[in-house]
Structure formats: structure tokens, C-alpha cells
Amino acid sequence: MEKLQNIRIAVDAIVFGYKNNGLYVLLIEQKFGSADKYWALPGGLVQNEESLSDAVIRELHEETNVQLTFMEQLYTFGDDIHRDSRNRVISVAYYALVDASNLEIKADTDAERVQWFKIDEIPSLAFDHNIILQKAISRLKSKLTYEPIGFDLLPEEFLFSDLENLYCTILEKEIDRRNFRKKILSYGILEETEKFSPIKTGRPAKLFKFNKLKYNELTENGFHFEIKFA
Amino acid sequence: MEKLQNIRIAVDAIVFGYKNNGLYVLLIEQKFGSADKYWALPGGLVQNEESLSDAVIRELHEETNVQLTFMEQLYTFGDDIHRDSRNRVISVAYYALVDASNLEIKADTDAERVQWFKIDEIPSLAFDHNIILQKAISRLKSKLTYEPIGFDLLPEEFLFSDLENLYCTILEKEIDRRNFRKKILSYGILEETEKFSPIKTGRPAKLFKFNKLKYNELTENGFHFEIKFA
DNA sequence: TACATTTGCGTATAATTAACGCAAACTCAA
DNA sequence: TTGAGTTTGCGTTAATTATACGCAAATGTA
């Protein structure tokens, strides 16, 4: 006869933001006991009557107040049965994007601190969260090349140079500015606005908007977004 | 105060096989009570001291005796909290490939029947297994275009026409035989053998082997497998 | 020996990608 | 007011890759 199943199920969230030409991830500081402090991904146990994605939303709302522009299941971590030393916990990880340009994260509470960390300055995290984060970064990078999720990291209206920088920074690649522009424009998924950048250096730059409706329409007709680099 | 978590965790497997120019999936017949019979994906509850992927292997071994050539996590289904009407069960689904050309599935036991089903002749399955299967098919299709997993569905040594038929059948697309051959050969990931097909119609065809070592080496140097169709 | 069939190699053309030139439109400082 | 510095926005050309075919070679069979 089998023993009763005694496995807990949790969700963890990797929230990415892009600001100051850098990719950031949201971490919280967990306090175990008095001196034991660890930065960790936001997350927690799933409630009995709650869907997995609702659990992620709830945990994020409890710990931060970010407004997600995109969320997707990443992977379920349950092969290392001692990833949490106290109990067996299986974690379903989700990654999400926010427009970080215009965002206040929740004020610190007694229990927790919340903070953006630059992607190349991540400390040692609790549990297997460094591994989870690596997987999220790698997924973000590849998704960026075949779906237009870069726009979910930018403000509603953005400069072409912002988009270009975002791609260069996250994918860590050089890119020909002119070919990149030509390619994206050829897709016809951007809308020009009448507005111009407030930045007062060089030739004034138009602000663009991503036309999601148009993108969906094209996609239904077999269009496939793709950004490749040398 | 929170109620104790009461959620079960299961794994389910989608095992694909390719034979007679068709894509097949392995299903088992589950018996609930006397008259209630349902075809379902192989799977079951995860044991306390067992990794997720071990659980899949174990369940498959208990129910079938297939030899997997590829396995990967697909998705975790836990948003519909009533997907199993008896308890809340979250299922981590894995999909796997086998060389079905030379394979005996386990003899029926009293409890269960095991059978290959052609992908376009799937009955109504237990729980949300039709949805899970759809997701697996869609993942298989897309993965086929950017990773060389087609070879995992074929025998060690195969004809070019087999590979070509596999792609046409699974992706449901026409393809120019000559361009397909040229493209695959240009990658240098196939080895010619000295052997020829036993089929006695038309010009004798060479048998080929997939050179996985060579593929891995190329991949490390930035090579990217890709098969696109018009 | 002619014919049906499938394999294996080749070539011409179209489409796409990569590499780069350069003027336009602004700010700022001399 | 003018020239230097900077960034944007639009082109042009060469290289590469994809697409659409043609056709002979090698078998079995009538």
C-alpha cells in the first residue's frame, strides 16, 4: 500500500522589468528566524480552491504592486526533491513582464523588502531560485526573437532607439540599427504617433506604438514575427 | 489562518510514435468501477521521494514497456481546479518519443488495456486529457521545426523518404523533396551507411543515420537546426 | 526491352539578409 | 550666426538563402 502523498505545491514568479537600458528582476527579502535573510523570487503555496495563475497574481499582489503586461508558465521544478530543505515542495514557476519605466514598487513592510535587481548583479538566492531565474532569462531571450513581447517591457509609446537598445541589451548582441528598423517597420505592426521624444539631443525622434490588433490579425493570416541577429 | 493544503500532484505522459506513415499516441484504458471505462493518458500520482521525471518513467514502465528516445516536460495543468472531479489534482505533463517501428507494447493486464491511437482518431478521453494531448501535438509540431527530434521517431537507420514523410505527415504540409534533402544534407548531421533499403521498388535507397555527436558539436559553435516550409 | 517508379544531383530565378553610405533635424558652444 | 556634435531616418548594393523546377540513374516488372 502506498503512503499518503505529502508534497506541497507552490508558485514562484520571475518578474522582469526594463529601465535605464538594463534588464531587472524583482526580488523579495525573506526572513527565516532572526538573522537568516535571503533574497528570493516572490511566491508561495497554492491555496486549495485557487488556480495556479491566480495564485501567482495573489502572491505578487501581496508582496508587490506591479501591473503585469505579460505572464506565462515557465517550468515546474520538482526533480530535486530536496530543493526546499524543510518539506518536499514542487514549484510551478511563471515569468512575467512589466513596464518598469513608470512604476513604484510596494513600500517595505516589516516582514519583507522588495527590490529590483539588475540581471547581472543577482545575489545568491534562496532554494533553487538562481536556477529558476536562469531558465527564465533563457526563455525570455528566445521568446524575444519569435514573439513581440519586447513591447510589454516598454511604455505604451516608445522610441525606436529604445526598442533597439532593449533587444541589444537583453540578447547581448550587436545589431545594425538601420536593418533592425527596416525589418520591424516592414511588419506593419507599429503605429507612428504625432508626438516626439522629449530628449533634446540629436534629431527629434518620433514616438511609436505597438498595434496589437494588427499583429493579431496578421498572425491569423500566417504572419510570423521574427528578429534574428548575426 | 490558512487551511492545510490538500492538493494532489500527478504526472501524465504523452508518448508519440510514428509508423505506417502516421503519428500515433499511446493510451491506456482505465476502469472506474464496473461499466465506466475511459481511454486516458498514462500517468498517476507522484510518490513522496520520487522526482517528477522518475514518476513518469515509473508510470510508463508499470503500464507499458516502451523504450523512450526523448522526453521533455510539456506543461503543468492546474488552472481548472475541477479537472479531476474527485479531488484537486495538479498534473505535470511530459511528452515523449519512441521508435515505434520495432516495438511491442505490454500485453493487456486485467486492469488495463494499452493501445496506439492514430492522432486523427482519438476518442473522448478522461479528465482534461484531450486538451493536454492537443497541447502536446502543437508542441511536437513546433519543436520539429527547430530541433532535430524527428530522428527520435525513426529507427536508428532510415531512408530519406521516411524522414521526408514524417515531416509532411506531422506538419500536414507539402514539401519539395529535393530542397528538403539538400537542406538537411547541407547541415552535415547525417551519416550515410553502406546499406540499402530492403524495399524492392524504384531505385534502391541508401540508409542514413543521425550523427548526434556531430549535431552537438555544431550546436556548440552556434549552429541552429531549422526546417521551414512554404 | 520498354515502362513505371523512386532516388539522387543539379541549375536558374526570386526573395531575403547583411553591410554600409549619407543627408536631415535638432542642440550647443564659440 | 555658424560650425561641430549627435541621433534619426531613408537608401543602395552585394551576399546569402529559399523556391521552383529538370532530369538522369537504378532498380523491378510486364
GROMACS .gro file of N, CA and C in nm, chain A residues 119-174:
model
  168
  119ILE      N    1   2.011   4.229  -1.384
  119ILE     CA    2   2.020   4.087  -1.416
  119ILE      C    3   2.163   4.033  -1.402
  120ASP      N    4   2.262   4.121  -1.411
  120ASP     CA    5   2.399   4.073  -1.396
  120ASP      C    6   2.454   4.103  -1.256
  121GLU      N    7   2.363   4.136  -1.163
  121GLU     CA    8   2.406   4.162  -1.025
  121GLU      C    9   2.315   4.090  -0.927
  122ILE      N   10   2.282   3.966  -0.961
  122ILE     CA   11   2.191   3.888  -0.878
  122ILE      C   12   2.269   3.820  -0.766
  123PRO      N   13   2.225   3.835  -0.642
  123PRO     CA   14   2.296   3.768  -0.532
  123PRO      C   15   2.260   3.619  -0.530
  124SER      N   16   2.315   3.549  -0.432
  124SER     CA   17   2.280   3.408  -0.414
  124SER      C   18   2.140   3.402  -0.353
  125LEU      N   19   2.051   3.332  -0.419
  125LEU     CA   20   1.911   3.333  -0.378
  125LEU      C   21   1.873   3.211  -0.296
  126ALA      N   22   1.757   3.218  -0.233
  126ALA     CA   23   1.706   3.107  -0.153
  126ALA      C   24   1.672   2.988  -0.243
  127PHE      N   25   1.668   2.869  -0.183
  127PHE     CA   26   1.629   2.745  -0.254
  127PHE      C   27   1.706   2.732  -0.386
  128ASP      N   28   1.635   2.688  -0.490
  128ASP     CA   29   1.698   2.675  -0.622
  128ASP      C   30   1.662   2.793  -0.710
  129HIS      N   31   1.638   2.908  -0.649
  129HIS     CA   32   1.586   3.021  -0.725
  129HIS      C   33   1.683   3.077  -0.828
  130ASN      N   34   1.813   3.059  -0.806
  130ASN     CA   35   1.908   3.102  -0.910
  130ASN      C   36   1.890   3.020  -1.038
  131ILE      N   37   1.866   2.891  -1.020
  131ILE     CA   38   1.844   2.804  -1.135
  131ILE      C   39   1.716   2.842  -1.209
  132ILE      N   40   1.611   2.864  -1.130
  132ILE     CA   41   1.483   2.903  -1.189
  132ILE      C   42   1.499   3.032  -1.268
  133LEU      N   43   1.570   3.128  -1.207
  133LEU     CA   44   1.589   3.256  -1.275
  133LEU      C   45   1.667   3.240  -1.405
  134GLN      N   46   1.768   3.156  -1.402
  134GLN     CA   47   1.844   3.133  -1.526
  134GLN      C   48   1.755   3.081  -1.638
  135LYS      N   49   1.669   2.989  -1.601
  135LYS     CA   50   1.579   2.932  -1.701
  135LYS      C   51   1.485   3.040  -1.755
  136ALA      N   52   1.442   3.128  -1.668
  136ALA     CA   53   1.352   3.235  -1.711
  136ALA      C   54   1.422   3.330  -1.806
  137ILE      N   55   1.547   3.363  -1.774
  137ILE     CA   56   1.623   3.453  -1.861
  137ILE      C   57   1.639   3.391  -1.999
  138SER      N   58   1.673   3.264  -1.997
  138SER     CA   59   1.695   3.198  -2.125
  138SER      C   60   1.566   3.191  -2.207
  139ARG      N   61   1.454   3.168  -2.139
  139ARG     CA   62   1.326   3.168  -2.209
  139ARG      C   63   1.291   3.306  -2.263
  140LEU      N   64   1.315   3.407  -2.180
  140LEU     CA   65   1.286   3.544  -2.224
  140LEU      C   66   1.366   3.577  -2.349
  141LYS      N   67   1.493   3.541  -2.348
  141LYS     CA   68   1.578   3.570  -2.463
  141LYS      C   69   1.524   3.505  -2.589
  142SER      N   70   1.488   3.379  -2.578
  142SER     CA   71   1.447   3.313  -2.701
  142SER      C   72   1.309   3.360  -2.745
  143LYS      N   73   1.221   3.384  -2.649
  143LYS     CA   74   1.087   3.431  -2.685
  143LYS      C   75   1.091   3.567  -2.753
  144LEU      N   76   1.185   3.649  -2.709
  144LEU     CA   77   1.200   3.782  -2.766
  144LEU      C   78   1.224   3.777  -2.917
  145THR      N   79   1.284   3.669  -2.964
  145THR     CA   80   1.319   3.662  -3.106
  145THR      C   81   1.204   3.613  -3.193
  146TYR      N   82   1.102   3.550  -3.134
  146TYR     CA   83   0.995   3.499  -3.219
  146TYR      C   84   0.855   3.542  -3.178
  147GLU      N   85   0.846   3.626  -3.073
  147GLU     CA   86   0.717   3.687  -3.043
  147GLU      C   87   0.739   3.829  -2.994
  148PRO      N   88   0.645   3.918  -3.025
  148PRO     CA   89   0.668   4.060  -2.996
  148PRO      C   90   0.644   4.096  -2.851
  149ILE      N   91   0.717   4.031  -2.760
  149ILE     CA   92   0.695   4.060  -2.618
  149ILE      C   93   0.784   4.172  -2.569
  150GLY      N   94   0.877   4.217  -2.652
  150GLY     CA   95   0.960   4.330  -2.612
  150GLY      C   96   0.877   4.453  -2.579
  151PHE      N   97   0.766   4.468  -2.651
  151PHE     CA   98   0.681   4.585  -2.629
  151PHE      C   99   0.619   4.586  -2.491
  152ASP      N  100   0.606   4.467  -2.430
  152ASP     CA  101   0.548   4.458  -2.295
  152ASP      C  102   0.644   4.508  -2.189
  153LEU      N  103   0.769   4.529  -2.228
  153LEU     CA  104   0.867   4.583  -2.133
  153LEU      C  105   0.883   4.734  -2.147
  154LEU      N  106   0.820   4.788  -2.252
  154LEU     CA  107   0.836   4.931  -2.279
  154LEU      C  108   0.707   5.006  -2.247
  155PRO      N  109   0.717   5.139  -2.234
  155PRO     CA  110   0.595   5.219  -2.216
  155PRO      C  111   0.507   5.207  -2.340
  156GLU      N  112   0.383   5.244  -2.325
  156GLU     CA  113   0.286   5.247  -2.435
  156GLU      C  114   0.346   5.311  -2.560
  157GLU      N  115   0.411   5.426  -2.541
  157GLU     CA  116   0.474   5.495  -2.653
  157GLU      C  117   0.624   5.498  -2.630
  158PHE      N  118   0.698   5.463  -2.733
  158PHE     CA  119   0.842   5.445  -2.715
  158PHE      C  120   0.916   5.488  -2.840
  159LEU      N  121   1.046   5.507  -2.824
  159LEU     CA  122   1.132   5.542  -2.936
  159LEU      C  123   1.185   5.416  -3.002
  160PHE      N  124   1.216   5.429  -3.129
  160PHE     CA  125   1.278   5.317  -3.197
  160PHE      C  126   1.410   5.279  -3.131
  161SER      N  127   1.480   5.381  -3.086
  161SER     CA  128   1.609   5.351  -3.023
  161SER      C  129   1.592   5.277  -2.891
  162ASP      N  130   1.478   5.299  -2.823
  162ASP     CA  131   1.450   5.222  -2.702
  162ASP      C  132   1.436   5.074  -2.735
  163LEU      N  133   1.355   5.049  -2.837
  163LEU     CA  134   1.330   4.911  -2.877
  163LEU      C  135   1.460   4.843  -2.918
  164GLU      N  136   1.539   4.919  -2.994
  164GLU     CA  137   1.666   4.867  -3.041
  164GLU      C  138   1.759   4.836  -2.923
  165ASN      N  139   1.767   4.928  -2.829
  165ASN     CA  140   1.851   4.907  -2.711
  165ASN      C  141   1.804   4.788  -2.629
  166LEU      N  142   1.672   4.774  -2.617
  166LEU     CA  143   1.617   4.662  -2.541
  166LEU      C  144   1.665   4.530  -2.600
  167TYR      N  145   1.654   4.519  -2.732
  167TYR     CA  146   1.698   4.395  -2.797
  167TYR      C  147   1.848   4.371  -2.779
  168CYS      N  148   1.926   4.478  -2.801
  168CYS     CA  149   2.071   4.463  -2.787
  168CYS      C  150   2.110   4.424  -2.645
  169THR      N  151   2.048   4.490  -2.548
  169THR     CA  152   2.084   4.466  -2.409
  169THR      C  153   2.046   4.325  -2.365
  170ILE      N  154   1.922   4.287  -2.389
  170ILE     CA  155   1.876   4.159  -2.337
  170ILE      C  156   1.942   4.043  -2.410
  171LEU      N  157   1.955   4.057  -2.542
  171LEU     CA  158   2.015   3.945  -2.617
  171LEU      C  159   2.167   3.952  -2.618
  172GLU      N  160   2.221   4.060  -2.564
  172GLU     CA  161   2.367   4.076  -2.557
  172GLU      C  162   2.432   4.060  -2.695
  173LYS      N  163   2.373   4.126  -2.792
  173LYS     CA  164   2.425   4.118  -2.928
  173LYS      C  165   2.432   4.257  -2.989
  174GLU      N  166   2.526   4.273  -3.082
  174GLU     CA  167   2.528   4.392  -3.165
  174GLU      C  168   2.420   4.379  -3.271
   0.00000   0.00000   0.00000
